[in-house]
Amino acid sequence: VARAKPSIILPMFNGNAIVGLSPHDCKAIMYQGNAATTVTGGGIYTNSDCEDSAFFNNSGSAQLSTPCLQTVGGIQYKPGAINIDPPPTPPNTCINEGVPVLPPPAYPDPQCTHDAAIYNGNRLSAGNWPPAGHHGSTAFPPAGVTELDPGTYCLNEGDFDLTGNGATLNGNNVVIVVRTGNVSWGGGAEIHLSAPNTGPFKGLLLFMPETNHGTISINGNSNSEFTGSIL
């Protein structure tokens, strides 16, 4: 006896907008700073089993608004700093500890085949960075590049560094795969990046595979705009 069931497409991680996958780290997700932050379209989930601070907030001067905050471990935050919006139906507060561990998802696998990312003036074409035989800095984007053509970019060496004051980068319909190195976006940079609207990687902007143990640090400002998932 066999039973066939059609495949269905669902959001990864139960539709949560911000997800920390580390299984044991304390402060796996940490919120701090002076700017009020609003998370929409999904809540915050921390996979860590750290008993007291899988999610950690020490900011008393700014409020974090989110539809939900859930962790496998514990939550530590200053009273009044977390606002659940929209308000849940009592008695559910939607600030929950000890929730189940999420099963591992099927991750995307964007590829750049053998194409090399080539820059011409201030524009860079999609493909592998750095290209074969490249000499000089491997940081992405290369010096002088402010525009990314649509497509998939595979960073196979170096860091994705936009930390200098006045740094600018624009790109629509782009997927950026960071196979090695770190991602650092500074508050002094102006960044406008958006993910594809169609195709197999619709909505995916930045992907760092689990094999890359680098860090992602994003310090935004009122002029930068990122549209798409950062996974």
PDB file of C-alpha atoms in Angstrom, residues 8-9 49 75 89 116 121 125 140 168 196:
ATOM      1  CA  ILE A   8       3.803  21.998  -0.792  1.00  0.00           C
ATOM      2  CA  ILE A   9       5.856  25.170  -0.407  1.00  0.00           C
ATOM      3  CA  ASP A  49      18.968  26.108  24.509  1.00  0.00           C
ATOM      4  CA  ILE A  75      14.841  35.249  27.276  1.00  0.00           C
ATOM      5  CA  THR A  89      -5.083  37.151  22.241  1.00  0.00           C
ATOM      6  CA  ALA A 116      33.574  35.275 -13.549  1.00  0.00           C
ATOM      7  CA  GLY A 121      34.100  51.162 -14.532  1.00  0.00           C
ATOM      8  CA  SER A 125      28.706  41.621 -13.679  1.00  0.00           C
ATOM      9  CA  PHE A 140      33.917  42.525  -2.302  1.00  0.00           C
ATOM     10  CA  THR A 168      27.857  53.063  -1.886  1.00  0.00           C
ATOM     11  CA  PRO A 196      14.941  38.602  -7.291  1.00  0.00           C
TER      12      PRO A 196
END
